PDB file of C-alpha atoms in Angstrom:
ATOM      1  CA  UNK A   1     164.266 152.598 264.468  1.00 66.00           C
ATOM      2  CA  UNK A   2     167.418 152.930 262.248  1.00 60.00           C
ATOM      3  CA  UNK A   3     167.339 151.890 258.615  1.00 78.00           C
ATOM      4  CA  UNK A   4     170.866 152.155 257.249  1.00 79.00           C
ATOM      5  CA  UNK A   5     173.821 154.509 256.613  1.00 82.00           C
ATOM      6  CA  UNK A   6     173.558 157.909 255.098  1.00 85.00           C
ATOM      7  CA  UNK A   7     177.217 158.575 254.970  1.00 91.00           C
ATOM      8  CA  UNK A   8     180.561 157.477 256.574  1.00 91.00           C
ATOM      9  CA  UNK A   9     183.461 159.787 257.004  1.00 90.00           C
ATOM     10  CA  UNK A  10     187.027 158.855 256.121  1.00 91.00           C
ATOM     11  CA  UNK A  11     189.924 161.074 257.204  1.00 91.00           C
ATOM     12  CA  UNK A  12     192.628 161.382 254.442  1.00 93.00           C
ATOM     13  CA  UNK A  13     195.940 163.132 254.045  1.00 93.00           C
ATOM     14  CA  UNK A  14     195.662 163.853 250.322  1.00 94.00           C
ATOM     15  CA  UNK A  15     192.183 164.419 248.927  1.00 92.00           C
ATOM     16  CA  UNK A  16     193.209 164.025 245.263  1.00 94.00           C
ATOM     17  CA  UNK A  17     194.952 160.692 245.851  1.00 96.00           C
ATOM     18  CA  UNK A  18     191.954 159.400 247.953  1.00 96.00           C
ATOM     19  CA  UNK A  19     189.380 160.435 245.281  1.00 96.00           C
ATOM     20  CA  UNK A  20     191.493 158.656 242.587  1.00 97.00           C
ATOM     21  CA  UNK A  21     191.723 155.455 244.623  1.00 97.00           C
ATOM     22  CA  UNK A  22     188.076 155.226 245.641  1.00 97.00           C
ATOM     23  CA  UNK A  23     186.750 156.192 242.127  1.00 97.00           C
ATOM     24  CA  UNK A  24     189.337 154.441 239.923  1.00 96.00           C
ATOM     25  CA  UNK A  25     189.992 151.283 242.034  1.00 96.00           C
ATOM     26  CA  UNK A  26     186.572 150.785 243.757  1.00 96.00           C
ATOM     27  CA  UNK A  27     184.355 152.422 241.162  1.00 95.00           C
ATOM     28  CA  UNK A  28     182.576 154.897 243.551  1.00 96.00           C
ATOM     29  CA  UNK A  29     180.981 157.886 241.924  1.00 97.00           C
ATOM     30  CA  UNK A  30     182.384 161.243 242.859  1.00 97.00           C
ATOM     31  CA  UNK A  31     180.305 164.211 244.039  1.00 94.00           C
ATOM     32  CA  UNK A  32     182.073 167.465 244.807  1.00 90.00           C
ATOM     33  CA  UNK A  33     180.112 169.308 247.496  1.00 84.00           C
ATOM     34  CA  UNK A  34     182.533 172.245 247.630  1.00 80.00           C
ATOM     35  CA  UNK A  35     186.342 172.820 247.362  1.00 75.00           C
ATOM     36  CA  UNK A  36     186.955 170.938 250.700  1.00 76.00           C
ATOM     37  CA  UNK A  37     184.128 168.333 250.633  1.00 83.00           C
ATOM     38  CA  UNK A  38     183.818 165.272 248.464  1.00 91.00           C
ATOM     39  CA  UNK A  39     181.352 162.503 248.642  1.00 93.00           C
ATOM     40  CA  UNK A  40     182.043 159.144 246.963  1.00 95.00           C
ATOM     41  CA  UNK A  41     178.653 157.543 246.323  1.00 95.00           C
ATOM     42  CA  UNK A  42     177.900 153.827 246.749  1.00 92.00           C
ATOM     43  CA  UNK A  43     174.306 153.446 245.960  1.00 90.00           C
ATOM     44  CA  UNK A  44     172.398 155.924 248.260  1.00 89.00           C
ATOM     45  CA  UNK A  45     175.267 155.941 250.810  1.00 92.00           C
ATOM     46  CA  UNK A  46     178.130 158.448 250.711  1.00 93.00           C
ATOM     47  CA  UNK A  47     181.716 157.803 251.746  1.00 93.00           C
ATOM     48  CA  UNK A  48     182.566 161.404 252.730  1.00 91.00           C
ATOM     49  CA  UNK A  49     186.254 162.499 252.654  1.00 90.00           C
ATOM     50  CA  UNK A  50     187.686 164.970 255.068  1.00 88.00           C
ATOM     51  CA  UNK A  51     191.314 166.055 254.686  1.00 87.00           C
ATOM     52  CA  UNK A  52     193.373 166.347 257.846  1.00 86.00           C
ATOM     53  CA  UNK A  53     194.313 169.993 257.368  1.00 82.00           C
ATOM     54  CA  UNK A  54     190.899 171.437 256.745  1.00 81.00           C
ATOM     55  CA  UNK A  55     188.636 173.292 259.171  1.00 78.00           C
ATOM     56  CA  UNK A  56     185.416 171.399 258.778  1.00 77.00           C
ATOM     57  CA  UNK A  57     183.422 170.988 261.967  1.00 75.00           C
ATOM     58  CA  UNK A  58     182.359 168.958 263.816  1.00 74.00           C
ATOM     59  CA  UNK A  59     184.802 166.120 263.463  1.00 76.00           C
ATOM     60  CA  UNK A  60     185.718 163.195 265.623  1.00 76.00           C
ATOM     61  CA  UNK A  61     187.827 163.947 268.688  1.00 78.00           C
ATOM     62  CA  UNK A  62     191.028 162.740 267.112  1.00 81.00           C
ATOM     63  CA  UNK A  63     190.557 162.336 263.305  1.00 83.00           C
ATOM     64  CA  UNK A  64     193.385 160.090 262.172  1.00 88.00           C
ATOM     65  CA  UNK A  65     194.069 158.894 258.634  1.00 87.00           C
ATOM     66  CA  UNK A  66     194.387 155.091 258.494  1.00 84.00           C
ATOM     67  CA  UNK A  67     191.968 154.343 261.313  1.00 86.00           C
ATOM     68  CA  UNK A  68     188.886 153.090 259.357  1.00 85.00           C
ATOM     69  CA  UNK A  69     187.892 149.531 258.763  1.00 87.00           C
ATOM     70  CA  UNK A  70     185.191 149.334 256.070  1.00 89.00           C
ATOM     71  CA  UNK A  71     183.445 146.289 254.572  1.00 90.00           C
ATOM     72  CA  UNK A  72     181.948 146.821 251.076  1.00 92.00           C
ATOM     73  CA  UNK A  73     179.630 144.401 249.322  1.00 91.00           C
ATOM     74  CA  UNK A  74     180.772 143.441 245.820  1.00 93.00           C
ATOM     75  CA  UNK A  75     178.492 142.460 242.923  1.00 90.00           C
ATOM     76  CA  UNK A  76     181.257 140.768 240.957  1.00 91.00           C
ATOM     77  CA  UNK A  77     182.677 137.354 241.818  1.00 93.00           C
ATOM     78  CA  UNK A  78     185.728 138.053 244.025  1.00 93.00           C
ATOM     79  CA  UNK A  79     188.163 136.421 241.474  1.00 93.00           C
ATOM     80  CA  UNK A  80     186.963 139.020 238.903  1.00 94.00           C
ATOM     81  CA  UNK A  81     187.378 141.875 241.413  1.00 94.00           C
ATOM     82  CA  UNK A  82     190.815 140.584 242.308  1.00 95.00           C
ATOM     83  CA  UNK A  83     191.761 140.565 238.632  1.00 95.00           C
ATOM     84  CA  UNK A  84     190.640 144.305 238.425  1.00 95.00           C
ATOM     85  CA  UNK A  85     192.938 145.064 241.418  1.00 96.00           C
ATOM     86  CA  UNK A  86     195.774 143.133 239.894  1.00 96.00           C
ATOM     87  CA  UNK A  87     195.367 145.127 236.638  1.00 97.00           C
ATOM     88  CA  UNK A  88     195.756 148.276 238.666  1.00 97.00           C
ATOM     89  CA  UNK A  89     198.697 146.942 240.690  1.00 97.00           C
ATOM     90  CA  UNK A  90     196.758 147.149 243.912  1.00 97.00           C
ATOM     91  CA  UNK A  91     198.013 144.636 246.533  1.00 96.00           C
ATOM     92  CA  UNK A  92     195.566 142.307 248.094  1.00 96.00           C
ATOM     93  CA  UNK A  93     196.565 141.820 251.704  1.00 95.00           C
ATOM     94  CA  UNK A  94     194.500 138.750 252.403  1.00 94.00           C
ATOM     95  CA  UNK A  95     191.959 136.523 250.653  1.00 93.00           C
ATOM     96  CA  UNK A  96     189.704 135.318 249.496  1.00 94.00           C
ATOM     97  CA  UNK A  97     188.853 134.032 252.991  1.00 93.00           C
ATOM     98  CA  UNK A  98     185.641 132.873 254.688  1.00 94.00           C
ATOM     99  CA  UNK A  99     184.159 135.282 257.117  1.00 93.00           C
ATOM    100  CA  UNK A 100     180.916 136.051 258.875  1.00 91.00           C
ATOM    101  CA  UNK A 101     179.094 139.069 257.517  1.00 90.00           C
ATOM    102  CA  UNK A 102     176.161 140.988 258.895  1.00 85.00           C
ATOM    103  CA  UNK A 103     173.621 138.674 257.175  1.00 84.00           C
ATOM    104  CA  UNK A 104     175.480 135.392 257.113  1.00 89.00           C
ATOM    105  CA  UNK A 105     178.617 133.733 255.727  1.00 93.00           C
ATOM    106  CA  UNK A 106     180.714 135.771 253.269  1.00 92.00           C
ATOM    107  CA  UNK A 107     183.934 135.451 251.352  1.00 93.00           C
ATOM    108  CA  UNK A 108     186.274 138.494 251.618  1.00 93.00           C
ATOM    109  CA  UNK A 109     189.450 139.975 250.304  1.00 95.00           C
ATOM    110  CA  UNK A 110     191.287 142.706 252.119  1.00 94.00           C
ATOM    111  CA  UNK A 111     193.254 145.650 250.786  1.00 94.00           C
ATOM    112  CA  UNK A 112     194.265 149.131 252.020  1.00 93.00           C
ATOM    113  CA  UNK A 113     193.493 152.586 250.712  1.00 94.00           C
ATOM    114  CA  UNK A 114     196.357 155.148 250.236  1.00 94.00           C
ATOM    115  CA  UNK A 115     196.086 156.149 253.887  1.00 93.00           C
ATOM    116  CA  UNK A 116     196.353 152.598 255.180  1.00 91.00           C
ATOM    117  CA  UNK A 117     192.574 152.227 255.979  1.00 91.00           C
ATOM    118  CA  UNK A 118     191.535 148.576 255.926  1.00 91.00           C
ATOM    119  CA  UNK A 119     188.967 147.778 253.205  1.00 91.00           C
ATOM    120  CA  UNK A 120     187.158 144.408 253.125  1.00 92.00           C
ATOM    121  CA  UNK A 121     185.458 143.545 249.925  1.00 93.00           C
ATOM    122  CA  UNK A 122     182.891 140.803 250.326  1.00 93.00           C
ATOM    123  CA  UNK A 123     180.333 138.534 248.672  1.00 92.00           C
ATOM    124  CA  UNK A 124     177.897 136.074 250.074  1.00 91.00           C
ATOM    125  CA  UNK A 125     179.542 132.670 250.521  1.00 91.00           C
ATOM    126  CA  UNK A 126     178.632 130.106 247.848  1.00 80.00           C
ATOM    127  CA  UNK A 127     179.682 127.031 249.746  1.00 63.00           C
TER     128      UNK A 127
END
């Protein structure tokens, strides 16, 4: 029936700051759709940014920056990804910690984007 995500929408307060974070820190490719719409590509899935003060419709009933929890799979070992975050002075809130992912045990680290959205970066558990 359903096969995956086409895009996810993140409400942000500052488009430029969000684009910088998701592209520089997480390495997502930027696609500008128009002056108010930006897609950050992760494979064939888009993380679509909507700024709070734009008139894009339809939107969720109460779009609020900082309300998203997103888990992203990482190809690098988490220690290497954490070194990347450290080099950019990005705080890791928690981890690495053992968790349960959609397809089995994972190890995760947690951080926040500029609007306070919770981002979980995971890899399959090796233990």
